[in-house]
Amino acid sequence: KAGVTQTPRYLIKTRGQQVTLSCSPISGHRSVSWYQQTPGQGLQFLFEYFSETQRNKGNFPGRFSGRQFSNSRSEMNVSTLELGDSALYLCASSLSQAVYNEQFFGPGTRLTVL
Amino acid sequence: KNEVEQSPQNLTAQEGEFITINCSYSVGISALHWLQQHPGGGIVSLFMLSSGKKKHGRLIATINIQEKHSSLHITASHPRDSAVYICAVTHTGNQFYFGTGTSLTVIP
C-alpha cells in the first residue's frame, strides 16, 4: 500500500506570492491533517479535513486555507507569503478523524520564502 | 506556557543503555501520541495511547492520566534509534499540541 505523498517536495517563493501544496493520503483514509514545523515554533497544527469538511483548525491566520476533494486528496494554500512562512509543511492521513486514530505522515514540503 | 513539556531536550546514550523520555501536559486529552522524526523530516507515529501501557519491540510507552504524564522507554538502545522523539496530545477540544521534542543520539 502506497504511503502518504506530498508534492512538491521543495518550493521557493518570494514574499507576497501565494502557494498551493498537495497531499495524497493512503488509500482508504478519509482524514487529512496539515502541520507546520519551524525551528522556532516546532510542530504546530494547521487544520484537519474529514470527508471534504474542515473539522478542526489551529491558531493560524486566514492566509492559510485548505480543502479536501471527494477522493480524499487535500490541498493547502498560503496567500500573501511572509518570510516567517518558511517551514516544513507536513500532512498526515488517518482512517477516520485524527483525534481517535493513528496518523501516517508524508515526507513534507519544504517551503522557503525569500 | 506550553501545553506539552518534554524532558530532556537532548540525550546522548551509549549503545545498549535503557532510555527514558518524559512528557507532561496541562490540558484535558483524548489521546497522547509519541512520534519519531529522523533527519530529513520524515515522521513516524510510534504509539497512540489514552491509558495504561503499550509495547512495540524495544519501545514501551506509559501514561498516567491522573498525573498528566507519559514516558517513552527504549530498552537496549541502538544507534538507529537516534532521532527526535516528539510527544503530542489531542485535546478534548480536538486541537493538537506538540512538545518541542527530545533529540536522542545513541553512540556505538
Coordinates of N, CA and C in Angstrom, one line a residue:
Chain A
K1 N 0.9 -1.2 0.0 CA 0.0 0.0 0.0 C 0.9 1.2 0.0
A2 N 0.6 2.2 -0.9 CA 1.5 3.4 -1.0 C 1.2 4.2 0.2
G3 N 2.3 4.9 0.6 CA 2.2 5.8 1.8 C 1.6 7.2 1.4
V4 N 1.7 8.1 2.3 CA 1.2 9.5 2.1 C 2.2 10.2 1.2
T5 N 1.7 10.8 0.1 CA 2.6 11.5 -0.7 C 2.3 13.0 -0.7
Q6 N 3.4 13.8 -0.8 CA 3.2 15.3 -0.8 C 4.0 15.8 -2.0
T7 N 3.4 16.8 -2.7 CA 4.0 17.5 -3.8 C 3.8 19.0 -3.7
P8 N 4.8 19.8 -4.1 CA 6.1 19.3 -4.4 C 6.9 19.1 -3.1
R9 N 8.1 18.6 -3.2 CA 8.9 18.3 -2.0 C 9.6 19.6 -1.6
Y10 N 10.0 20.4 -2.5 CA 10.7 21.6 -2.2 C 10.1 22.8 -3.1
L11 N 10.1 23.9 -2.5 CA 9.5 25.1 -3.1 C 10.1 26.4 -2.7
I12 N 10.5 27.2 -3.6 CA 11.0 28.5 -3.2 C 10.1 29.6 -3.8
K13 N 9.6 30.5 -3.0 CA 8.7 31.6 -3.4 C 9.3 32.9 -2.8
T14 N 8.7 34.0 -3.3 CA 9.1 35.3 -2.7 C 7.9 35.9 -2.0
R15 N 8.2 36.8 -1.1 CA 7.2 37.5 -0.3 C 6.0 38.0 -1.1
G16 N 4.8 37.8 -0.7 CA 3.7 38.3 -1.4 C 3.0 37.3 -2.3
Q17 N 3.8 36.3 -2.7 CA 3.2 35.3 -3.6 C 2.3 34.4 -2.9
Q18 N 1.6 33.5 -3.6 CA 0.8 32.5 -2.9 C 1.3 31.1 -3.4
V19 N 1.0 30.1 -2.6 CA 1.5 28.8 -2.9 C 0.4 27.7 -2.5
T20 N 0.4 26.7 -3.3 CA -0.5 25.6 -3.1 C 0.3 24.3 -2.9
L21 N 0.0 23.6 -1.8 CA 0.7 22.3 -1.6 C -0.3 21.2 -1.7
S22 N 0.1 20.0 -2.1 CA -0.8 18.9 -2.3 C -0.4 17.7 -1.4
C23 N -1.5 17.0 -1.0 CA -1.3 15.8 -0.2 C -2.2 14.7 -0.7
S24 N -1.6 13.5 -1.0 CA -2.5 12.4 -1.3 C -2.4 11.4 -0.2
P25 N -3.5 11.1 0.5 CA -3.5 10.2 1.6 C -3.4 8.7 1.2
I26 N -3.2 7.9 2.2 CA -3.2 6.4 2.0 C -4.6 6.0 1.5
S27 N -4.6 5.1 0.6 CA -5.9 4.7 0.0 C -6.8 4.2 1.1
G28 N -8.0 4.7 1.1 CA -9.0 4.4 2.2 C -9.0 5.3 3.4
H29 N -8.0 6.1 3.5 CA -8.0 7.1 4.6 C -8.9 8.3 4.2
R30 N -9.7 8.8 5.2 CA -10.6 9.8 4.9 C -10.3 11.1 5.6
S31 N -9.3 11.1 6.5 CA -8.9 12.3 7.2 C -7.5 12.7 6.8
V32 N -7.3 14.0 6.5 CA -6.0 14.6 6.2 C -5.8 15.8 7.2
S33 N -4.7 15.8 7.8 CA -4.3 16.9 8.7 C -3.1 17.5 8.2
W34 N -3.0 18.8 8.4 CA -1.8 19.6 8.0 C -1.1 20.2 9.2
Y35 N 0.3 20.2 9.1 CA 1.1 20.7 10.2 C 2.2 21.6 9.6
Q36 N 2.6 22.6 10.4 CA 3.7 23.4 10.1 C 4.8 23.1 11.1
Q37 N 6.1 23.0 10.6 CA 7.2 22.8 11.5 C 8.3 23.8 11.2
T38 N 8.6 24.5 12.2 CA 9.7 25.5 12.1 C 10.7 25.3 13.3
P39 N 12.0 25.7 13.1 CA 12.9 25.6 14.2 C 12.5 26.3 15.4
G40 N 11.8 27.4 15.3 CA 11.5 28.2 16.4 C 10.2 27.8 17.2
Q41 N 9.2 27.4 16.4 CA 7.9 27.0 17.0 C 7.7 25.6 17.1
G42 N 8.5 24.8 16.4 CA 8.3 23.3 16.4 C 7.1 23.0 15.6
L43 N 6.5 21.9 15.9 CA 5.3 21.4 15.1 C 4.1 22.1 15.6
Q44 N 3.3 22.6 14.7 CA 2.0 23.2 15.0 C 0.9 22.7 14.1
F45 N -0.3 22.5 14.6 CA -1.4 22.0 13.9 C -2.0 23.1 13.1
L46 N -2.3 22.9 11.8 CA -2.9 23.8 11.0 C -4.4 23.6 10.9
F47 N -4.8 22.5 10.3 CA -6.2 22.1 10.2 C -6.3 20.6 9.8
E48 N -7.6 20.1 10.0 CA -7.9 18.8 9.6 C -9.1 18.8 8.7
Y49 N -9.1 17.9 7.7 CA -10.2 17.7 6.8 C -10.7 16.3 6.9
F50 N -12.0 16.1 7.0 CA -12.5 14.8 7.0 C -13.8 14.8 6.2
S51 N -13.9 13.9 5.2 CA -15.0 13.8 4.3 C -15.3 15.2 3.7
E52 N -14.3 15.9 3.2 CA -14.4 17.1 2.5 C -14.8 18.3 3.4
T53 N -14.8 18.1 4.7 CA -15.2 19.2 5.6 C -14.0 19.5 6.5
Q54 N -13.8 20.8 6.8 CA -12.8 21.2 7.8 C -13.4 20.9 9.2
R55 N -12.7 20.0 9.9 CA -13.3 19.6 11.2 C -12.6 20.3 12.4
N56 N -11.3 20.6 12.2 CA -10.6 21.3 13.3 C -9.6 22.3 12.6
K57 N -9.3 23.4 13.4 CA -8.5 24.4 12.9 C -7.5 24.9 14.0
G58 N -6.3 25.0 13.7 CA -5.3 25.6 14.6 C -5.3 27.1 14.6
N59 N -4.4 27.6 15.4 CA -4.4 29.1 15.5 C -3.5 29.7 14.5
F60 N -3.9 29.8 13.3 CA -3.2 30.4 12.2 C -4.1 31.4 11.5
P61 N -3.5 32.4 10.9 CA -4.3 33.5 10.2 C -5.0 32.9 9.0
G62 N -6.0 33.7 8.5 CA -6.8 33.3 7.4 C -6.0 33.1 6.1
R63 N -4.8 33.6 6.1 CA -4.0 33.4 4.8 C -3.8 31.9 4.6
F64 N -3.9 31.1 5.6 CA -3.7 29.6 5.5 C -5.1 29.0 5.3
S65 N -5.3 28.3 4.2 CA -6.6 27.7 4.0 C -6.3 26.3 3.3
G66 N -7.4 25.5 3.3 CA -7.2 24.2 2.7 C -8.5 23.7 2.1
R67 N -8.5 22.6 1.5 CA -9.7 21.9 1.0 C -9.4 20.5 0.8
Q68 N -10.4 19.7 0.8 CA -10.3 18.3 0.5 C -11.3 17.9 -0.6
F69 N -10.8 17.0 -1.5 CA -11.6 16.6 -2.6 C -12.3 15.3 -2.3
S70 N -13.2 14.9 -3.2 CA -14.0 13.7 -2.9 C -13.2 12.4 -2.9
N71 N -12.0 12.4 -3.5 CA -11.1 11.3 -3.4 C -10.1 11.3 -2.2
S72 N -10.4 12.3 -1.3 CA -9.7 12.5 0.0 C -8.4 13.2 -0.2
R73 N -7.9 13.5 -1.4 CA -6.7 14.3 -1.6 C -7.0 15.7 -1.1
S74 N -5.9 16.3 -0.6 CA -6.1 17.6 0.1 C -5.1 18.6 -0.5
E75 N -5.5 19.8 -0.5 CA -4.5 20.9 -0.8 C -4.6 21.9 0.3
M76 N -3.4 22.6 0.5 CA -3.4 23.7 1.4 C -2.8 24.9 0.6
N77 N -3.4 26.1 0.9 CA -2.9 27.3 0.2 C -2.5 28.3 1.2
V78 N -1.4 29.0 0.9 CA -1.0 30.1 1.7 C -0.9 31.3 0.8
S79 N -1.6 32.3 1.1 CA -1.6 33.6 0.3 C -0.7 34.6 0.9
T80 N -0.3 35.6 0.1 CA 0.5 36.7 0.6 C 1.6 36.2 1.5
L81 N 2.5 35.4 1.0 CA 3.5 34.8 1.7 C 4.4 35.8 2.5
E82 N 4.8 35.4 3.7 CA 5.7 36.2 4.6 C 6.9 35.3 4.8
L83 N 8.0 36.0 5.2 CA 9.3 35.3 5.4 C 9.1 34.2 6.5
G84 N 8.2 34.5 7.5 CA 8.0 33.6 8.6 C 7.2 32.3 8.2
D85 N 6.7 32.3 7.0 CA 6.0 31.1 6.5 C 7.0 30.0 6.0
S86 N 8.3 30.4 5.9 CA 9.3 29.3 5.6 C 9.3 28.2 6.6
A87 N 9.0 27.0 6.2 CA 8.8 25.9 7.1 C 8.7 24.6 6.3
L88 N 8.7 23.5 7.1 CA 8.4 22.2 6.6 C 6.9 22.0 6.8
Y89 N 6.2 21.8 5.7 CA 4.7 21.5 5.9 C 4.5 20.0 5.7
L90 N 3.9 19.5 6.7 CA 3.6 18.0 6.7 C 2.1 17.8 6.7
C91 N 1.8 16.7 6.0 CA 0.4 16.3 6.1 C 0.4 14.9 6.6
A92 N -0.7 14.5 7.2 CA -0.8 13.2 7.8 C -2.3 12.7 7.5
S93 N -2.4 11.4 7.2 CA -3.7 10.9 7.0 C -4.0 9.8 8.0
S94 N -5.3 9.6 8.2 CA -5.8 8.6 9.1 C -7.1 8.0 8.6
L95 N -7.5 6.9 9.1 CA -8.7 6.2 8.6 C -9.9 7.1 8.8
S96 N -10.0 7.6 10.0 CA -11.1 8.4 10.4 C -10.6 9.7 11.1
Q97 N -11.4 10.3 11.9 CA -10.9 11.6 12.5 C -9.6 11.4 13.3
A98 N -8.7 12.3 13.1 CA -7.4 12.2 13.6 C -7.3 12.1 15.2
V99 N -8.3 12.7 15.8 CA -8.3 12.7 17.3 C -8.3 11.2 17.9
Y100 N -8.9 10.3 17.1 CA -9.0 9.0 17.7 C -8.2 7.9 16.9
N101 N -7.4 8.3 15.9 CA -6.8 7.4 15.1 C -5.3 7.6 14.9
E102 N -4.5 6.6 14.6 CA -3.1 6.7 14.3 C -3.0 7.5 13.0
Q103 N -2.0 8.4 13.0 CA -1.8 9.2 11.8 C -0.5 8.7 11.1
F104 N -0.6 8.8 9.8 CA 0.6 8.4 8.9 C 1.0 9.6 8.2
F105 N 2.3 10.0 8.4 CA 2.8 11.3 7.9 C 3.4 11.1 6.5
G106 N 3.3 12.2 5.7 CA 4.0 12.3 4.5 C 5.4 12.8 4.7
P107 N 6.2 12.9 3.6 CA 7.6 13.3 3.8 C 7.8 14.8 3.9
G108 N 6.7 15.6 3.7 CA 6.7 17.0 3.9 C 7.1 17.8 2.6
T109 N 6.7 19.0 2.6 CA 7.1 20.0 1.6 C 7.9 21.1 2.3
R110 N 9.1 21.3 1.8 CA 9.9 22.4 2.5 C 9.8 23.6 1.6
L111 N 9.1 24.6 2.3 CA 8.9 25.9 1.6 C 9.9 27.0 2.1
T112 N 10.5 27.6 1.2 CA 11.4 28.7 1.5 C 10.8 30.0 0.9
V113 N 10.7 31.0 1.7 CA 10.1 32.3 1.3 C 11.3 33.3 1.3
L114 N 11.6 33.9 0.2 CA 12.7 34.9 0.1 C 12.2 36.3 0.0
Chain B
K1 N 3.2 29.6 28.5 CA 3.4 28.3 29.0 C 3.0 27.3 27.9
N2 N 3.8 26.3 27.6 CA 3.4 25.3 26.7 C 2.5 24.2 27.3
E3 N 1.5 23.8 26.5 CA 0.6 22.8 26.9 C 1.3 21.5 27.1
V4 N 2.4 21.2 26.4 CA 3.1 19.9 26.4 C 4.6 20.2 26.7
E5 N 5.1 19.6 27.7 CA 6.5 19.8 28.1 C 7.2 18.5 28.0
Q6 N 8.4 18.5 27.4 CA 9.2 17.3 27.3 C 10.5 17.4 28.0
S7 N 11.0 16.3 28.5 CA 12.4 16.4 29.0 C 13.0 15.0 28.9
P8 N 14.3 14.9 28.7 CA 15.2 16.1 28.5 C 15.1 16.6 27.0
Q9 N 15.7 17.8 26.8 CA 15.7 18.3 25.4 C 16.6 17.5 24.5
N10 N 17.8 17.2 25.1 CA 18.8 16.5 24.4 C 19.3 15.3 25.3
L11 N 19.6 14.2 24.6 CA 20.0 13.0 25.3 C 21.0 12.2 24.5
T12 N 22.2 11.9 25.1 CA 23.2 11.1 24.5 C 23.3 9.8 25.3
A13 N 23.3 8.7 24.7 CA 23.4 7.4 25.4 C 24.4 6.5 24.7
Q14 N 24.9 5.6 25.4 CA 25.8 4.5 24.8 C 24.9 3.4 24.3
E15 N 25.3 2.8 23.3 CA 24.5 1.6 22.7 C 24.2 0.6 23.9
G16 N 23.0 0.2 23.9 CA 22.6 -0.8 24.9 C 22.0 -0.2 26.2
E17 N 22.1 1.1 26.4 CA 21.5 1.7 27.6 C 20.0 1.7 27.5
F18 N 19.4 1.8 28.7 CA 17.9 2.0 28.8 C 17.7 3.5 28.8
I19 N 16.7 3.9 28.0 CA 16.5 5.3 27.8 C 15.0 5.7 28.2
T20 N 14.9 6.8 28.9 CA 13.5 7.3 29.2 C 13.4 8.7 28.8
I21 N 12.3 9.0 28.1 CA 11.9 10.4 27.7 C 10.6 10.7 28.4
N22 N 10.5 11.9 29.0 CA 9.3 12.2 29.7 C 8.4 13.3 29.0
C23 N 7.1 13.2 29.3 CA 6.2 14.2 28.7 C 5.1 14.5 29.7
S24 N 5.0 15.8 30.0 CA 3.9 16.3 30.9 C 3.0 17.2 30.1
Y25 N 1.7 17.2 30.4 CA 0.8 18.0 29.7 C -0.2 18.7 30.7
S26 N -0.8 19.8 30.2 CA -1.6 20.5 31.2 C -3.1 20.6 30.7
V27 N -3.4 20.0 29.6 CA -4.8 20.1 29.1 C -5.5 18.8 29.2
G28 N -6.8 18.8 29.1 CA -7.5 17.5 29.0 C -7.3 16.9 27.7
I29 N -7.1 15.6 27.7 CA -6.7 15.0 26.4 C -7.7 13.8 26.0
S30 N -7.7 13.6 24.7 CA -8.4 12.4 24.2 C -7.4 11.3 24.0
A31 N -6.2 11.7 23.6 CA -5.1 10.7 23.4 C -3.8 11.3 23.4
L32 N -2.7 10.5 23.7 CA -1.4 11.0 23.6 C -0.6 10.2 22.6
H33 N 0.2 10.9 21.8 CA 1.0 10.3 20.7 C 2.5 10.4 21.0
W34 N 3.2 9.4 20.6 CA 4.7 9.5 20.6 C 5.0 9.4 19.1
L35 N 5.8 10.4 18.6 CA 6.3 10.4 17.2 C 7.8 10.4 17.2
Q36 N 8.3 9.8 16.1 CA 9.7 9.7 15.9 C 10.0 10.5 14.6
Q37 N 11.0 11.4 14.6 CA 11.4 12.1 13.4 C 12.9 12.0 13.2
H38 N 13.2 11.4 12.0 CA 14.6 11.2 11.6 C 15.1 12.4 10.8
P39 N 16.4 12.6 10.8 CA 17.0 13.7 10.0 C 16.4 13.6 8.6
G40 N 16.0 14.8 8.0 CA 15.4 14.7 6.7 C 13.9 15.0 6.8
G41 N 13.4 14.8 8.0 CA 12.0 15.3 8.3 C 10.9 14.2 8.4
G42 N 11.1 13.0 7.9 CA 10.0 12.0 8.0 C 9.6 11.7 9.4
I43 N 8.3 11.7 9.6 CA 7.8 11.4 11.0 C 7.0 10.1 10.9
V44 N 7.3 9.3 12.0 CA 6.6 8.0 12.1 C 5.8 8.1 13.5
S45 N 4.6 7.6 13.5 CA 3.8 7.5 14.7 C 4.2 6.2 15.4
L46 N 4.7 6.3 16.6 CA 5.2 5.1 17.4 C 4.0 4.6 18.2
F47 N 3.3 5.4 18.9 CA 2.3 5.0 19.8 C 1.2 6.0 19.8
M48 N -0.1 5.5 20.0 CA -1.2 6.4 20.4 C -1.8 5.7 21.6
L49 N -1.9 6.4 22.7 CA -2.5 5.8 23.9 C -3.3 6.8 24.7
S50 N -4.3 6.2 25.4 CA -5.1 7.1 26.2 C -5.1 6.5 27.7
S51 N -4.6 5.4 27.9 CA -4.4 4.8 29.2 C -3.4 3.7 29.2
G52 N -2.9 3.4 30.4 CA -2.0 2.3 30.6 C -0.7 2.3 29.9
K53 N -0.4 1.2 29.2 CA 0.9 1.0 28.7 C 0.8 0.2 27.4
K54 N 1.7 0.6 26.4 CA 1.8 -0.2 25.2 C 3.3 -0.5 24.9
K55 N 3.5 -1.6 24.2 CA 4.8 -2.1 24.0 C 4.9 -2.5 22.5
H56 N 6.0 -2.1 21.9 CA 6.3 -2.5 20.5 C 7.7 -2.7 20.3
G57 N 8.1 -4.0 20.3 CA 9.5 -4.3 20.2 C 10.3 -3.8 21.4
R58 N 11.3 -3.0 21.2 CA 12.1 -2.5 22.3 C 11.5 -1.2 22.9
L59 N 10.4 -0.7 22.4 CA 9.8 0.5 22.8 C 8.6 0.3 23.7
I60 N 8.5 1.1 24.8 CA 7.4 1.0 25.7 C 6.9 2.4 26.0
A61 N 5.6 2.6 26.0 CA 5.0 3.9 26.3 C 4.0 3.7 27.4
T62 N 4.1 4.6 28.4 CA 3.1 4.5 29.5 C 2.5 5.9 29.7
I63 N 1.3 5.9 30.2 CA 0.6 7.2 30.5 C -0.1 7.1 31.8
N64 N 0.0 8.1 32.6 CA -0.7 8.3 33.9 C -1.6 9.5 33.7
I65 N -2.9 9.2 33.5 CA -3.9 10.2 33.3 C -4.0 11.2 34.5
Q66 N -4.0 10.6 35.7 CA -4.2 11.4 36.9 C -3.1 12.4 37.0
E67 N -1.8 12.0 36.7 CA -0.7 12.8 36.9 C -0.4 13.6 35.6
K68 N -1.1 13.4 34.5 CA -0.9 14.0 33.3 C 0.6 13.9 32.8
H69 N 1.0 12.7 32.8 CA 2.4 12.4 32.5 C 2.5 11.1 31.7
S70 N 3.4 11.1 30.7 CA 3.7 9.9 29.9 C 5.2 9.8 29.8
S71 N 5.6 8.5 29.6 CA 7.0 8.2 29.4 C 7.2 7.3 28.2
L72 N 8.3 7.5 27.5 CA 8.7 6.6 26.4 C 10.0 6.0 26.8
H73 N 10.0 4.7 26.8 CA 11.2 3.9 27.2 C 11.8 3.2 26.0
I74 N 13.1 3.2 25.9 CA 13.7 2.4 24.8 C 14.7 1.5 25.5
T75 N 14.5 0.2 25.4 CA 15.4 -0.8 26.0 C 16.5 -1.2 25.0
A76 N 17.6 -1.5 25.5 CA 18.8 -1.9 24.7 C 18.9 -1.0 23.5
S77 N 19.2 0.3 23.7 CA 19.2 1.3 22.7 C 20.3 1.0 21.6
H78 N 20.0 1.4 20.4 CA 20.8 1.2 19.2 C 21.0 2.4 18.5
P79 N 22.2 2.6 17.8 CA 22.4 3.8 17.0 C 21.3 4.2 16.1
R80 N 20.5 3.2 15.5 CA 19.4 3.5 14.6 C 18.2 4.2 15.4
D81 N 18.3 4.1 16.7 CA 17.2 4.8 17.5 C 17.5 6.3 17.5
S82 N 18.6 6.8 17.0 CA 19.0 8.2 17.0 C 17.9 9.0 16.2
A83 N 17.3 9.9 16.8 CA 16.2 10.6 16.2 C 15.7 11.7 17.1
V84 N 14.7 12.4 16.7 CA 14.0 13.3 17.6 C 12.6 12.7 17.9
Y85 N 12.3 12.6 19.2 CA 11.1 12.0 19.7 C 10.2 13.1 20.2
I86 N 9.0 13.1 19.7 CA 8.0 14.2 19.9 C 6.8 13.6 20.6
C87 N 6.4 14.3 21.7 CA 5.2 13.9 22.4 C 4.1 14.9 21.9
A88 N 2.9 14.4 21.5 CA 1.8 15.2 21.1 C 0.5 14.7 21.8
V89 N -0.4 15.7 22.1 CA -1.6 15.3 22.7 C -2.8 15.9 21.8
T90 N -3.8 15.1 21.8 CA -5.0 15.6 21.1 C -6.0 16.0 22.2
H91 N -6.2 17.3 22.2 CA -7.0 17.9 23.2 C -8.5 17.5 23.1
T92 N -9.2 17.5 24.2 CA -10.6 17.1 24.1 C -11.4 18.1 23.2
G93 N -10.9 19.3 23.0 CA -11.5 20.2 22.0 C -11.0 20.0 20.6
N94 N -10.4 18.9 20.4 CA -10.0 18.5 19.0 C -8.8 19.3 18.5
Q95 N -8.0 19.9 19.4 CA -6.8 20.5 19.0 C -5.6 19.6 19.2
F96 N -4.6 19.8 18.5 CA -3.3 19.0 18.7 C -2.3 20.0 19.3
Y97 N -1.6 19.5 20.3 CA -0.5 20.2 20.9 C 0.7 19.3 20.9
F98 N 1.9 20.0 20.6 CA 3.1 19.2 20.5 C 4.2 19.7 21.5
G99 N 5.0 18.7 21.9 CA 6.1 19.1 22.7 C 7.2 19.5 21.7
T100 N 8.3 20.1 22.3 CA 9.4 20.6 21.5 C 10.3 19.5 21.0
G101 N 10.1 18.3 21.5 CA 11.0 17.2 21.1 C 12.2 16.9 21.9
T102 N 12.6 15.7 21.9 CA 13.8 15.2 22.6 C 14.8 14.7 21.5
S103 N 15.9 15.3 21.4 CA 16.9 14.8 20.4 C 17.8 13.7 21.0
L104 N 17.7 12.5 20.5 CA 18.4 11.4 21.1 C 19.5 11.0 20.1
T105 N 20.7 10.8 20.7 CA 21.9 10.3 20.0 C 22.4 9.1 20.7
V106 N 22.4 8.0 20.0 CA 23.0 6.7 20.6 C 24.3 6.4 20.0
I107 N 25.3 6.4 20.8 CA 26.7 6.2 20.3 C 27.1 4.7 20.4
P108 N 27.7 4.2 19.3 CA 28.0 2.8 19.2 C 29.1 2.5 20.3

